[in-house]
Coordinates of C-alpha atoms in Angstrom, one line a residue:
M1 CA 75.7 -99.7 -21.3
A2 CA 73.4 -98.3 -23.9
V3 CA 76.3 -97.1 -26.0
E4 CA 78.0 -100.5 -25.9
E5 CA 74.7 -102.2 -26.9
L6 CA 74.3 -99.9 -29.8
Q7 CA 77.9 -100.3 -31.0
S8 CA 77.5 -104.0 -30.8
I9 CA 74.4 -104.0 -33.0
V10 CA 76.0 -101.6 -35.4
K11 CA 79.2 -103.8 -35.6
R12 CA 77.1 -106.9 -36.3
C13 CA 75.0 -105.2 -39.0
Q14 CA 78.1 -103.7 -40.8
I15 CA 79.0 -107.0 -42.3
L16 CA 75.4 -107.6 -43.5
E17 CA 73.9 -106.6 -46.8
E18 CA 71.0 -104.2 -46.7
Q19 CA 68.5 -106.9 -47.7
D20 CA 69.7 -109.2 -44.9
F21 CA 68.7 -106.8 -42.0
K22 CA 66.2 -108.6 -39.8
E23 CA 63.2 -107.1 -37.9
E24 CA 65.0 -107.9 -34.7
D25 CA 68.0 -105.8 -35.8
F26 CA 65.6 -102.8 -36.3
R27 CA 64.0 -103.3 -32.9
L28 CA 67.3 -103.6 -31.0
F29 CA 68.8 -100.6 -32.8
Q30 CA 65.8 -98.5 -32.0
L31 CA 65.8 -99.5 -28.3
A32 CA 69.5 -99.0 -27.8
G33 CA 69.5 -95.7 -29.7
R34 CA 66.6 -94.3 -27.7
R35 CA 68.4 -95.3 -24.5
C36 CA 71.5 -93.5 -25.6
I37 CA 69.4 -90.3 -26.1
D38 CA 67.5 -90.8 -22.8
E39 CA 70.8 -91.3 -20.9
G40 CA 72.4 -88.3 -22.5
H41 CA 75.1 -90.1 -24.6
I42 CA 74.8 -87.5 -27.3
D43 CA 78.4 -87.3 -28.4
Q44 CA 78.9 -91.0 -28.8
L45 CA 75.6 -91.3 -30.7
L46 CA 76.7 -88.5 -33.0
E47 CA 80.0 -90.4 -33.7
I48 CA 78.0 -93.5 -34.7
L49 CA 75.7 -91.5 -37.0
Q50 CA 78.6 -89.7 -38.7
D51 CA 80.7 -92.8 -39.3
E52 CA 80.7 -93.5 -43.1
K53 CA 80.8 -97.2 -42.5
N54 CA 77.3 -97.0 -40.8
K55 CA 75.7 -95.1 -43.7
V56 CA 73.4 -98.0 -44.9
I57 CA 72.5 -98.9 -41.3
I58 CA 71.6 -95.3 -40.4
K59 CA 69.5 -95.0 -43.7
N60 CA 67.4 -98.0 -42.8
M61 CA 67.2 -98.0 -39.0
A62 CA 67.8 -94.6 -37.5
W63 CA 64.6 -92.8 -38.7
N64 CA 62.9 -94.0 -35.5
L65 CA 65.3 -91.8 -33.5
V66 CA 63.7 -88.6 -34.8
H67 CA 60.9 -88.6 -32.2
P68 CA 63.1 -88.8 -29.1
V69 CA 65.7 -86.3 -30.6
V70 CA 62.9 -83.8 -31.2
R71 CA 61.4 -84.4 -27.8
C72 CA 64.8 -83.8 -26.1
F73 CA 65.5 -80.7 -28.2
L74 CA 62.2 -79.1 -27.1
W75 CA 62.4 -80.0 -23.4
N76 CA 66.1 -79.4 -22.9
S77 CA 67.1 -75.9 -21.7
K78 CA 70.9 -76.2 -22.1
E79 CA 71.9 -74.4 -25.3
D80 CA 74.9 -76.7 -25.9
D81 CA 72.7 -79.8 -25.7
K82 CA 70.1 -78.2 -27.9
R83 CA 72.7 -77.5 -30.5
K84 CA 73.8 -81.2 -30.5
Y85 CA 70.2 -82.4 -30.7
F86 CA 69.7 -80.1 -33.7
L87 CA 72.8 -81.4 -35.3
M88 CA 71.6 -85.0 -34.7
L89 CA 68.2 -84.2 -36.3
D90 CA 69.9 -82.6 -39.3
L91 CA 72.0 -85.8 -39.7
L92 CA 69.0 -88.0 -39.5
I93 CA 67.2 -86.0 -42.1
K94 CA 70.1 -86.2 -44.5
L95 CA 70.9 -89.9 -44.0
C96 CA 67.6 -91.7 -43.3
N97 CA 65.0 -93.1 -45.7
P98 CA 62.8 -90.1 -46.7
K99 CA 59.6 -92.1 -46.9
E100 CA 60.0 -93.3 -43.3
L101 CA 61.2 -89.9 -42.2
L102 CA 58.0 -88.3 -43.6
L103 CA 55.8 -90.5 -41.5
S104 CA 57.9 -89.9 -38.4
L105 CA 57.8 -86.1 -38.9
L106 CA 54.1 -86.0 -39.5
E107 CA 53.4 -88.1 -36.4
L108 CA 55.4 -85.5 -34.4
I109 CA 53.5 -82.6 -35.9
E110 CA 50.1 -84.2 -35.3
E111 CA 51.0 -85.2 -31.7
P112 CA 49.2 -83.0 -29.2
S113 CA 51.8 -80.5 -28.0
G114 CA 49.8 -77.9 -26.1
K115 CA 51.7 -74.6 -25.8
K116 CA 54.7 -76.1 -27.7
T117 CA 52.7 -76.6 -30.9
S118 CA 54.3 -73.6 -32.7
Q119 CA 57.8 -74.7 -31.5
V120 CA 57.3 -78.2 -33.0
V121 CA 56.1 -76.8 -36.3
L122 CA 58.9 -74.2 -36.5
L123 CA 61.5 -76.9 -35.7
L124 CA 60.2 -79.4 -38.3
L125 CA 59.2 -77.3 -41.3
Q126 CA 62.7 -77.2 -42.8
P127 CA 63.4 -80.9 -42.2
L128 CA 60.0 -81.7 -43.7
Q129 CA 60.7 -79.6 -46.8
T130 CA 64.0 -81.4 -47.3
V131 CA 62.3 -84.8 -47.0
I132 CA 59.5 -84.0 -49.4
Q133 CA 61.9 -82.7 -52.1
K134 CA 63.6 -86.1 -52.0
L135 CA 60.4 -87.9 -52.6
H136 CA 60.3 -87.3 -56.4
N137 CA 57.6 -89.9 -57.3
S138 CA 55.2 -88.9 -54.5
K139 CA 56.1 -85.2 -53.9
A140 CA 52.6 -83.8 -54.5
Y141 CA 50.9 -86.4 -52.3
S142 CA 53.6 -85.9 -49.5
L143 CA 53.2 -82.1 -49.7
G144 CA 49.4 -82.4 -49.4
L145 CA 49.7 -84.6 -46.4
S146 CA 52.2 -82.3 -44.8
L147 CA 50.3 -79.1 -45.4
S148 CA 47.1 -80.7 -44.1
S149 CA 48.8 -81.8 -40.9
I150 CA 50.5 -78.4 -40.4
W151 CA 47.2 -76.6 -41.0
R152 CA 45.3 -78.7 -38.6
Q153 CA 47.8 -77.9 -35.8
L154 CA 47.9 -74.2 -36.6
S155 CA 44.1 -74.0 -36.7
L156 CA 44.2 -74.9 -33.0
L157 CA 46.3 -71.8 -32.1
P158 CA 44.4 -68.6 -31.1
V159 CA 44.5 -66.0 -33.7
P160 CA 45.8 -62.6 -32.4
H161 CA 43.2 -59.9 -32.6
S162 CA 45.0 -56.8 -31.4
K163 CA 48.2 -54.9 -32.1
E164 CA 49.6 -56.0 -28.8
Q165 CA 48.7 -59.7 -29.4
I166 CA 50.3 -59.6 -32.8
Q167 CA 53.5 -58.1 -31.5
T168 CA 53.8 -60.5 -28.5
D169 CA 52.7 -63.5 -30.6
N170 CA 52.4 -65.6 -27.4
Y171 CA 51.3 -68.7 -29.2
G172 CA 53.7 -68.4 -32.1
L173 CA 51.1 -68.3 -34.9
C174 CA 52.6 -65.3 -36.7
Q175 CA 56.0 -66.9 -36.7
C176 CA 54.6 -70.2 -38.0
C177 CA 52.8 -68.3 -40.8
K178 CA 56.0 -66.7 -41.9
A179 CA 57.9 -70.0 -41.7
L180 CA 55.1 -71.7 -43.6
I181 CA 55.5 -69.3 -46.5
E182 CA 59.2 -70.2 -46.7
F183 CA 58.4 -73.9 -46.5
T184 CA 55.9 -73.6 -49.5
K185 CA 57.9 -71.3 -51.8
P186 CA 60.1 -74.0 -53.5
F187 CA 57.0 -76.0 -54.5
V188 CA 55.3 -72.9 -55.8
K189 CA 58.4 -72.1 -57.8
E190 CA 58.5 -75.6 -59.2
V191 CA 54.9 -75.3 -60.5
S192 CA 55.4 -71.8 -61.9
D193 CA 58.7 -72.8 -63.7
D194 CA 57.2 -75.9 -65.3
K195 CA 55.9 -74.7 -68.7
N196 CA 55.1 -78.2 -69.9
N197 CA 52.4 -78.8 -67.2
S198 CA 53.6 -82.2 -66.3
L199 CA 51.3 -84.5 -64.3
E200 CA 53.4 -84.1 -61.1
S201 CA 53.3 -80.3 -61.5
E202 CA 49.5 -80.4 -61.9
M203 CA 49.2 -82.5 -58.8
L204 CA 51.4 -80.1 -56.9
K205 CA 49.3 -77.2 -58.1
E206 CA 46.1 -78.8 -56.7
E207 CA 47.7 -79.4 -53.3
L208 CA 49.0 -75.8 -53.2
L209 CA 45.5 -74.5 -54.2
K210 CA 43.9 -76.5 -51.4
F211 CA 46.5 -75.0 -48.9
C212 CA 45.7 -71.5 -50.1
L213 CA 42.0 -72.0 -49.7
K214 CA 42.5 -73.4 -46.2
S215 CA 44.7 -70.4 -45.3
F216 CA 41.9 -68.0 -46.3
K217 CA 39.7 -69.8 -43.7
C218 CA 42.4 -70.1 -41.0
P219 CA 44.0 -68.0 -39.8
L220 CA 43.0 -65.2 -42.3
L221 CA 39.2 -65.4 -41.9
T222 CA 39.3 -64.3 -38.2
A223 CA 42.5 -62.3 -38.4
Q224 CA 42.2 -58.6 -37.5
F225 CA 44.7 -56.5 -39.4
L226 CA 46.7 -53.5 -38.3
E227 CA 45.9 -50.0 -39.6
S228 CA 47.3 -49.1 -43.1
E229 CA 50.2 -47.1 -41.7
E230 CA 51.4 -50.1 -39.9
A231 CA 50.6 -52.6 -42.6
G232 CA 54.2 -53.4 -43.4
N233 CA 54.7 -54.7 -39.8
D234 CA 51.6 -56.9 -39.8
P235 CA 52.7 -60.5 -40.1
L236 CA 49.2 -61.8 -40.9
R237 CA 48.8 -59.2 -43.7
C238 CA 52.1 -60.3 -45.1
F239 CA 51.0 -63.9 -44.9
A240 CA 47.8 -63.0 -46.8
S241 CA 49.7 -61.1 -49.4
E242 CA 52.1 -64.1 -50.0
I243 CA 49.2 -66.6 -50.2
I244 CA 47.5 -64.4 -52.9
D245 CA 50.8 -64.2 -54.7
F246 CA 51.1 -68.0 -54.6
L247 CA 47.7 -68.2 -56.3
S248 CA 48.8 -66.0 -59.1
A249 CA 52.1 -67.8 -59.5
I250 CA 50.5 -71.2 -59.9
G251 CA 48.0 -69.9 -62.4
Y252 CA 44.9 -68.7 -60.4
S253 CA 44.4 -65.0 -60.9
V254 CA 42.6 -62.9 -58.2
P255 CA 39.8 -61.8 -60.6
K256 CA 39.1 -65.4 -61.6
M257 CA 39.0 -66.6 -58.0
I258 CA 36.6 -63.8 -56.9
F259 CA 34.3 -63.6 -59.9
N260 CA 33.9 -67.4 -60.2
H261 CA 32.4 -67.6 -56.7
G262 CA 29.6 -70.1 -56.6
R263 CA 30.7 -71.7 -59.9
K264 CA 33.6 -73.8 -58.8
K265 CA 32.6 -76.8 -61.1
T266 CA 33.5 -74.7 -64.1
W267 CA 37.1 -74.8 -63.0
H268 CA 37.6 -78.5 -63.7
C269 CA 39.7 -78.8 -60.6
L270 CA 39.5 -81.8 -58.2
A271 CA 40.8 -79.7 -55.3
L272 CA 37.8 -77.4 -55.6
E273 CA 35.3 -80.2 -56.1
E274 CA 36.4 -81.8 -52.9
E275 CA 35.7 -78.6 -51.0
E276 CA 32.3 -78.3 -49.2
E277 CA 30.2 -75.6 -50.7
E278 CA 30.0 -73.4 -47.6
E279 CA 33.7 -73.9 -46.8
F280 CA 34.6 -72.8 -50.4
A281 CA 32.2 -69.9 -50.2
M282 CA 33.8 -68.8 -46.9
A283 CA 37.3 -69.0 -48.4
M284 CA 36.3 -66.9 -51.4
A285 CA 34.6 -64.3 -49.1
S286 CA 37.8 -64.1 -47.1
L287 CA 39.7 -63.5 -50.3
A288 CA 37.3 -60.8 -51.5
Y289 CA 37.7 -59.0 -48.1
L290 CA 41.5 -59.1 -48.4
V291 CA 41.4 -57.7 -51.9
F292 CA 38.7 -55.0 -51.6
V293 CA 38.9 -53.9 -48.0
Q294 CA 42.6 -54.5 -47.2
G295 CA 43.7 -53.6 -50.8
I296 CA 46.0 -56.7 -51.2
S297 CA 46.7 -57.2 -54.9
I298 CA 43.7 -55.0 -55.9
D299 CA 45.9 -53.7 -58.7
Q300 CA 45.3 -57.1 -60.4
L301 CA 41.6 -56.2 -61.0
P302 CA 40.7 -54.6 -64.4
M303 CA 40.2 -50.9 -64.0
V304 CA 37.1 -51.0 -66.3
L305 CA 34.9 -52.9 -63.9
S306 CA 31.8 -50.8 -63.0
P307 CA 30.9 -50.2 -59.3
S308 CA 27.6 -52.0 -59.8
Y309 CA 29.4 -55.0 -61.3
L310 CA 31.8 -55.2 -58.4
L311 CA 29.0 -54.8 -55.9
Q312 CA 27.0 -57.6 -57.6
F313 CA 29.8 -60.1 -57.2
N314 CA 30.8 -59.0 -53.7
M315 CA 27.2 -59.1 -52.5
G316 CA 27.4 -62.9 -52.5
H317 CA 30.6 -62.7 -50.4
V318 CA 28.9 -60.2 -48.0
A319 CA 26.0 -62.6 -47.5
V320 CA 28.4 -65.4 -46.6
F321 CA 30.0 -63.2 -43.9
L322 CA 26.7 -62.1 -42.5
R323 CA 25.6 -65.7 -42.1
R324 CA 28.2 -66.1 -39.4
T325 CA 27.7 -64.9 -35.8
E326 CA 31.4 -64.7 -34.6
E327 CA 32.4 -61.1 -33.8
S328 CA 35.7 -61.6 -35.6
I329 CA 34.0 -62.7 -38.8
F330 CA 30.7 -61.1 -39.6
P331 CA 31.9 -57.4 -39.2
K332 CA 34.1 -58.1 -42.3
G333 CA 30.9 -58.5 -44.2
L334 CA 29.9 -55.0 -43.0
D335 CA 33.3 -53.6 -44.2
L336 CA 33.1 -55.3 -47.6
L337 CA 29.5 -54.1 -48.1
E338 CA 30.5 -50.5 -47.2
N339 CA 33.5 -50.7 -49.6
G340 CA 31.2 -51.7 -52.4
L341 CA 28.4 -49.2 -51.7
L342 CA 30.7 -46.2 -51.3
R343 CA 31.8 -46.8 -54.9
M344 CA 28.1 -46.2 -56.0
E345 CA 26.3 -42.9 -56.6
D346 CA 23.1 -42.3 -54.6
N347 CA 20.0 -43.6 -56.3
S348 CA 22.0 -45.4 -59.0
L349 CA 21.5 -49.0 -58.0
L350 CA 18.8 -50.4 -60.3
H351 CA 15.8 -52.2 -58.8
Q352 CA 16.5 -55.2 -61.0
Y353 CA 19.4 -56.1 -58.7
L354 CA 16.9 -57.0 -56.0
E355 CA 16.0 -60.0 -58.1
I356 CA 19.4 -61.4 -57.2
K357 CA 19.0 -63.4 -54.0
S358 CA 21.9 -61.8 -52.1
F359 CA 20.6 -58.3 -52.7
L360 CA 17.6 -59.2 -50.4
T361 CA 19.3 -61.6 -48.0
V362 CA 22.0 -59.0 -47.1
P363 CA 19.5 -56.3 -45.8
K364 CA 17.6 -59.0 -43.9
S365 CA 20.9 -60.1 -42.4
L366 CA 21.7 -56.4 -41.4
V367 CA 18.3 -56.3 -39.7
R368 CA 19.1 -59.5 -37.8
V369 CA 22.4 -58.0 -36.6
M370 CA 20.7 -54.7 -35.6
I371 CA 18.2 -56.7 -33.5
L372 CA 20.3 -59.5 -32.0
C373 CA 24.0 -58.5 -31.9
P374 CA 25.1 -57.7 -28.3
V375 CA 27.8 -55.3 -29.4
E376 CA 26.4 -51.7 -29.7
T377 CA 29.1 -50.5 -32.2
L378 CA 28.2 -53.4 -34.6
R379 CA 24.5 -52.8 -34.2
K380 CA 25.1 -49.1 -35.1
K381 CA 27.3 -50.1 -38.0
S382 CA 24.7 -52.4 -39.4
L383 CA 22.1 -49.7 -39.2
A384 CA 24.4 -47.3 -41.0
M385 CA 25.0 -49.9 -43.7
L386 CA 21.3 -50.5 -44.2
Q387 CA 20.8 -46.8 -44.6
L388 CA 23.7 -46.5 -47.0
Y389 CA 22.2 -49.4 -49.0
I390 CA 18.8 -47.7 -49.1
N391 CA 20.5 -44.5 -50.3
K392 CA 22.1 -46.2 -53.3
L393 CA 18.9 -47.9 -54.6
N394 CA 16.8 -46.1 -57.2
F395 CA 13.2 -45.2 -56.3
Q396 CA 11.7 -48.4 -57.3
G397 CA 14.4 -50.3 -55.5
K398 CA 13.8 -48.4 -52.3
Y399 CA 10.1 -49.0 -52.7
T400 CA 10.6 -52.8 -53.2
L401 CA 13.0 -53.1 -50.3
F402 CA 10.7 -51.1 -47.9
R403 CA 7.8 -53.5 -48.7
C404 CA 10.1 -56.5 -48.1
L405 CA 11.4 -55.3 -44.8
L406 CA 8.0 -54.2 -43.5
N407 CA 6.7 -57.7 -44.2
T408 CA 9.6 -59.6 -42.7
S409 CA 11.4 -57.7 -40.0
N410 CA 8.8 -58.3 -37.2
H411 CA 10.5 -55.7 -35.0
S412 CA 9.0 -52.4 -34.0
G413 CA 12.2 -50.4 -34.1
V414 CA 13.2 -51.6 -37.5
E415 CA 9.7 -50.9 -38.9
A416 CA 9.9 -47.4 -37.4
F417 CA 13.2 -46.9 -39.2
I418 CA 11.7 -48.0 -42.5
I419 CA 8.6 -45.8 -42.0
Q420 CA 11.0 -42.8 -41.4
N421 CA 12.7 -43.6 -44.7
I422 CA 9.4 -43.8 -46.5
K423 CA 8.6 -40.3 -45.1
N424 CA 12.0 -39.0 -46.4
Q425 CA 11.3 -40.4 -49.9
I426 CA 7.8 -38.9 -50.0
D427 CA 9.3 -35.5 -49.0
I428 CA 11.9 -35.8 -51.8
S429 CA 9.1 -36.6 -54.3
L430 CA 6.9 -33.7 -53.2
K431 CA 9.7 -31.1 -53.0
K432 CA 12.4 -32.1 -55.5
T433 CA 12.1 -35.1 -57.8
Y434 CA 8.6 -36.4 -58.6
N435 CA 8.4 -40.2 -58.9
K436 CA 5.4 -42.5 -59.1
W437 CA 6.6 -44.8 -56.4
F438 CA 6.2 -42.4 -53.5
T439 CA 3.0 -40.7 -54.6
G440 CA -0.5 -41.8 -55.7
P441 CA -1.6 -45.5 -56.0
Q442 CA 1.9 -47.0 -55.5
L443 CA 2.3 -45.1 -52.3
I444 CA -1.1 -46.0 -51.0
S445 CA -0.3 -49.7 -51.5
L446 CA 2.8 -49.2 -49.4
L447 CA 0.9 -47.2 -46.7
D448 CA -1.4 -50.1 -46.3
L449 CA 1.6 -51.8 -44.6
V450 CA 2.1 -48.8 -42.4
F451 CA -1.3 -47.7 -41.1
F452 CA -2.6 -50.8 -39.4
L453 CA -2.4 -52.6 -36.1
P454 CA -1.5 -56.3 -36.4
E455 CA -4.1 -57.4 -33.9
D456 CA -6.4 -54.4 -34.1
A457 CA -7.3 -53.0 -30.7
E458 CA -5.7 -56.1 -29.0
T459 CA -2.2 -55.2 -30.3
D460 CA 0.5 -54.9 -27.7
L461 CA 0.9 -51.1 -28.0
L462 CA 4.0 -51.0 -25.7
Q463 CA 5.8 -53.6 -27.8
N464 CA 4.8 -51.8 -31.0
S465 CA 5.2 -48.2 -29.7
D466 CA 8.2 -47.3 -32.0
R467 CA 6.3 -48.4 -35.1
I468 CA 3.1 -46.7 -34.0
M469 CA 4.8 -43.4 -33.2
A470 CA 6.6 -43.4 -36.6
S471 CA 3.3 -44.2 -38.4
L472 CA 1.5 -41.3 -36.6
N473 CA 4.3 -38.9 -37.4
L474 CA 4.2 -40.0 -41.1
L475 CA 0.4 -39.5 -41.1
R476 CA 0.8 -36.0 -39.5
Y477 CA 3.4 -35.1 -42.1
L478 CA 1.1 -36.2 -45.0
I479 CA -1.8 -34.2 -43.6
I480 CA 0.3 -31.1 -43.3
K481 CA 2.1 -31.3 -46.6
D482 CA -0.6 -32.6 -48.9
N483 CA -3.8 -30.6 -49.3
E484 CA -7.0 -32.4 -50.0
S485 CA -7.5 -30.4 -53.2
D486 CA -4.1 -31.6 -54.5
N487 CA -4.1 -35.1 -53.1
Q488 CA -0.7 -35.8 -54.6
T489 CA 0.0 -38.7 -52.2
G490 CA -3.5 -40.2 -52.5
L491 CA -3.9 -39.8 -48.7
W492 CA -7.3 -38.1 -48.8
T493 CA -8.8 -40.8 -50.9
E494 CA -7.7 -43.4 -48.4
L495 CA -8.3 -41.4 -45.2
E496 CA -11.5 -43.0 -44.2
K497 CA -9.9 -46.5 -44.4
I498 CA -6.9 -45.2 -42.4
V499 CA -9.2 -43.8 -39.7
N500 CA -11.2 -47.1 -39.5
N501 CA -8.3 -49.5 -39.7
F502 CA -5.7 -47.6 -37.7
L503 CA -6.8 -44.6 -35.7
K504 CA -10.1 -46.0 -34.2
P505 CA -8.5 -49.3 -33.1
L506 CA -5.6 -47.3 -31.7
H507 CA -8.0 -45.2 -29.6
I508 CA -9.6 -48.3 -28.2
G509 CA -6.3 -50.0 -27.6
L510 CA -4.9 -47.0 -25.7
D511 CA -8.0 -46.9 -23.5
M512 CA -7.6 -50.6 -22.7
S513 CA -3.9 -50.4 -22.2
K514 CA -4.0 -47.4 -19.9
A515 CA -6.8 -48.9 -17.8
H516 CA -4.8 -52.1 -17.5
Y517 CA -1.5 -50.4 -16.4
E518 CA -3.3 -48.0 -14.0
A519 CA -4.9 -51.0 -12.3
E520 CA -1.5 -52.7 -12.1
I521 CA 0.0 -49.6 -10.5
Q522 CA -2.8 -49.3 -8.0
S523 CA -2.5 -53.0 -7.2
S524 CA 1.2 -52.9 -6.7
Q525 CA 1.0 -49.9 -4.4
E526 CA -1.6 -51.6 -2.3
N527 CA 0.2 -55.0 -2.2
S528 CA 3.9 -54.1 -2.5
Q529 CA 5.1 -57.4 -1.2
D530 CA 3.0 -59.5 -3.7
V531 CA 3.8 -57.7 -6.9
R532 CA 4.2 -60.3 -9.7
V533 CA 3.6 -58.2 -12.8
I534 CA 7.2 -58.7 -14.0
P535 CA 8.9 -61.8 -12.4
N536 CA 12.3 -61.5 -10.8
M537 CA 12.2 -57.6 -10.6
P538 CA 12.1 -55.6 -7.4
P539 CA 8.7 -53.9 -6.7
E540 CA 10.1 -50.4 -6.9
M541 CA 11.6 -51.2 -10.3
Q542 CA 8.3 -52.7 -11.5
L543 CA 6.6 -49.4 -10.6
K544 CA 9.0 -47.4 -12.6
V545 CA 8.4 -49.7 -15.6
L546 CA 4.6 -49.4 -15.2
H547 CA 4.8 -45.6 -15.0
S548 CA 7.1 -45.5 -18.1
A549 CA 4.5 -47.5 -20.0
L550 CA 1.8 -45.0 -19.1
F551 CA 4.1 -42.2 -20.2
T552 CA 4.5 -43.9 -23.6
F553 CA 0.7 -44.3 -23.9
D554 CA 0.3 -40.6 -23.1
L555 CA 2.8 -39.7 -25.7
I556 CA 1.1 -41.8 -28.4
E557 CA -2.3 -40.3 -27.3
S558 CA -1.0 -36.7 -27.6
V559 CA 0.3 -37.3 -31.2
L560 CA -2.9 -39.2 -32.1
A561 CA -5.0 -36.2 -30.8
R562 CA -2.8 -33.8 -32.9
V563 CA -3.3 -35.9 -36.0
E564 CA -7.1 -36.0 -35.6
E565 CA -7.1 -32.2 -34.9
L566 CA -5.1 -31.6 -38.1
I567 CA -7.6 -33.8 -40.1
E568 CA -10.5 -31.7 -38.8
I569 CA -8.6 -28.4 -39.6
K570 CA -7.7 -29.5 -43.1
K571 CA -11.2 -30.8 -43.8
S572 CA -12.8 -27.6 -42.7
T573 CA -10.3 -25.5 -44.7
S574 CA -11.0 -27.6 -47.7
E575 CA -14.8 -27.2 -47.3
E576 CA -14.4 -23.4 -46.9
N577 CA -12.3 -23.2 -50.1
T578 CA -14.9 -25.3 -51.9
G579 CA -17.6 -22.9 -50.7
I580 CA -15.7 -19.9 -51.9
K581 CA -15.3 -21.4 -55.3

């Protein structure tokens, strides 16, 4: 019945001129055609489509059949039927109005398809490419629409993060990326071949640039790449390499892209002006990672660039990565930072670089990761990168960074780490290379941030135990290494202030804290059922915590006693030496 209806409509329209087709004819053709597809009359429908006499009718009316044909292709499991549906789709693409086809294909791509998203994209990329190439007067606009629609759908697919996931490619993202490259190549070639820079070519260029920037954000921003020995088999790495090659082919060199980060307005490019600042910065950071860490197209960079120059530009990209919290993204900032720092000699990074915002925000971000990140390996990597960064700074740079982090970290463990580094620099200055930043007045100014209790005797000693122990160990070291007669560090000039502002309040605080915790232990032992020192913790566990706190206080007290003993010994020795003289 459906076939007869369609044949009747076609026969009636064959005698009409194209301009005489009525809206009712379109509606009836569409209904009858869809019924033919639904009822499985594929062969008869193919005959109608292939009949030369129906060419004008098919061009104007049959584009609406694309949707049901694609649906049947995707959901039909019989290979013979799938072959016929594919042939039918191919005929529709060749014969129908390209403008109407474009809209129909984009509707299909944007339609929610769940697990079949990649199948839809893979099926329609080639037809879409053919249709766009027919639209000579609106090719750039059509390409831009198409790439945006495709990218939106692909951004919904999970990005594989392991070798196994990449190889199985369960959601088809890797296949789609490969097909998308082939889809885009003809348009890239058209731009690169046009030496006259025609208006259409410039418009194509902008659409391709927008596509490349989007690709750097998804899927490449979160993509995890295979090890170098398997790089050739990594589809996402190959995708990244092709995208960077596209940029070069359409006139955007890798160095220009990376080193113009943050200055997109100087490009005079509408595609970039439309990008949100943070989105653009993220794309550029992703590109920097691909070039410097993955080594893709790194040979395009001038060999004469100094390590400090490269670090200066990449530091902005590192800061962008470290602003993110996703475990698939911010570790790339750690890798990019490591790549830049390893190019530098120790103590070679000038202190003036700390006047650049990113050179201070990056170490602060590393501290945030060290404190807050739930993944131990990433916390340790951040700690290692902070230490590497410190090693590369010159003495004044180290001094400046230490002051900054002591003032801003608000974390006992981090402050202890910085104090240990201060001790290391003092040791170098006393034993190897004298410098004014870790001796004398400059050092004393820094030690004022070390030898104090934030709330005097009321300071929470348990919360600040790491910092207090590091401070005491540094003080012990200074007393042992610097004689009062030499006073290279300036310690002996400031000792009375240190005793009054740090050691005495610490004594009082220890006495108060120990008395408090001993009372809590006694109370918990007497009233084991009513312990509420630490909510939601079993009484036996609470006792362990209380005893552990007392042990910490005893440890601090023993080091404090040793420090005071050393002060007395040194003072008496100094007095004896003075008497001998």
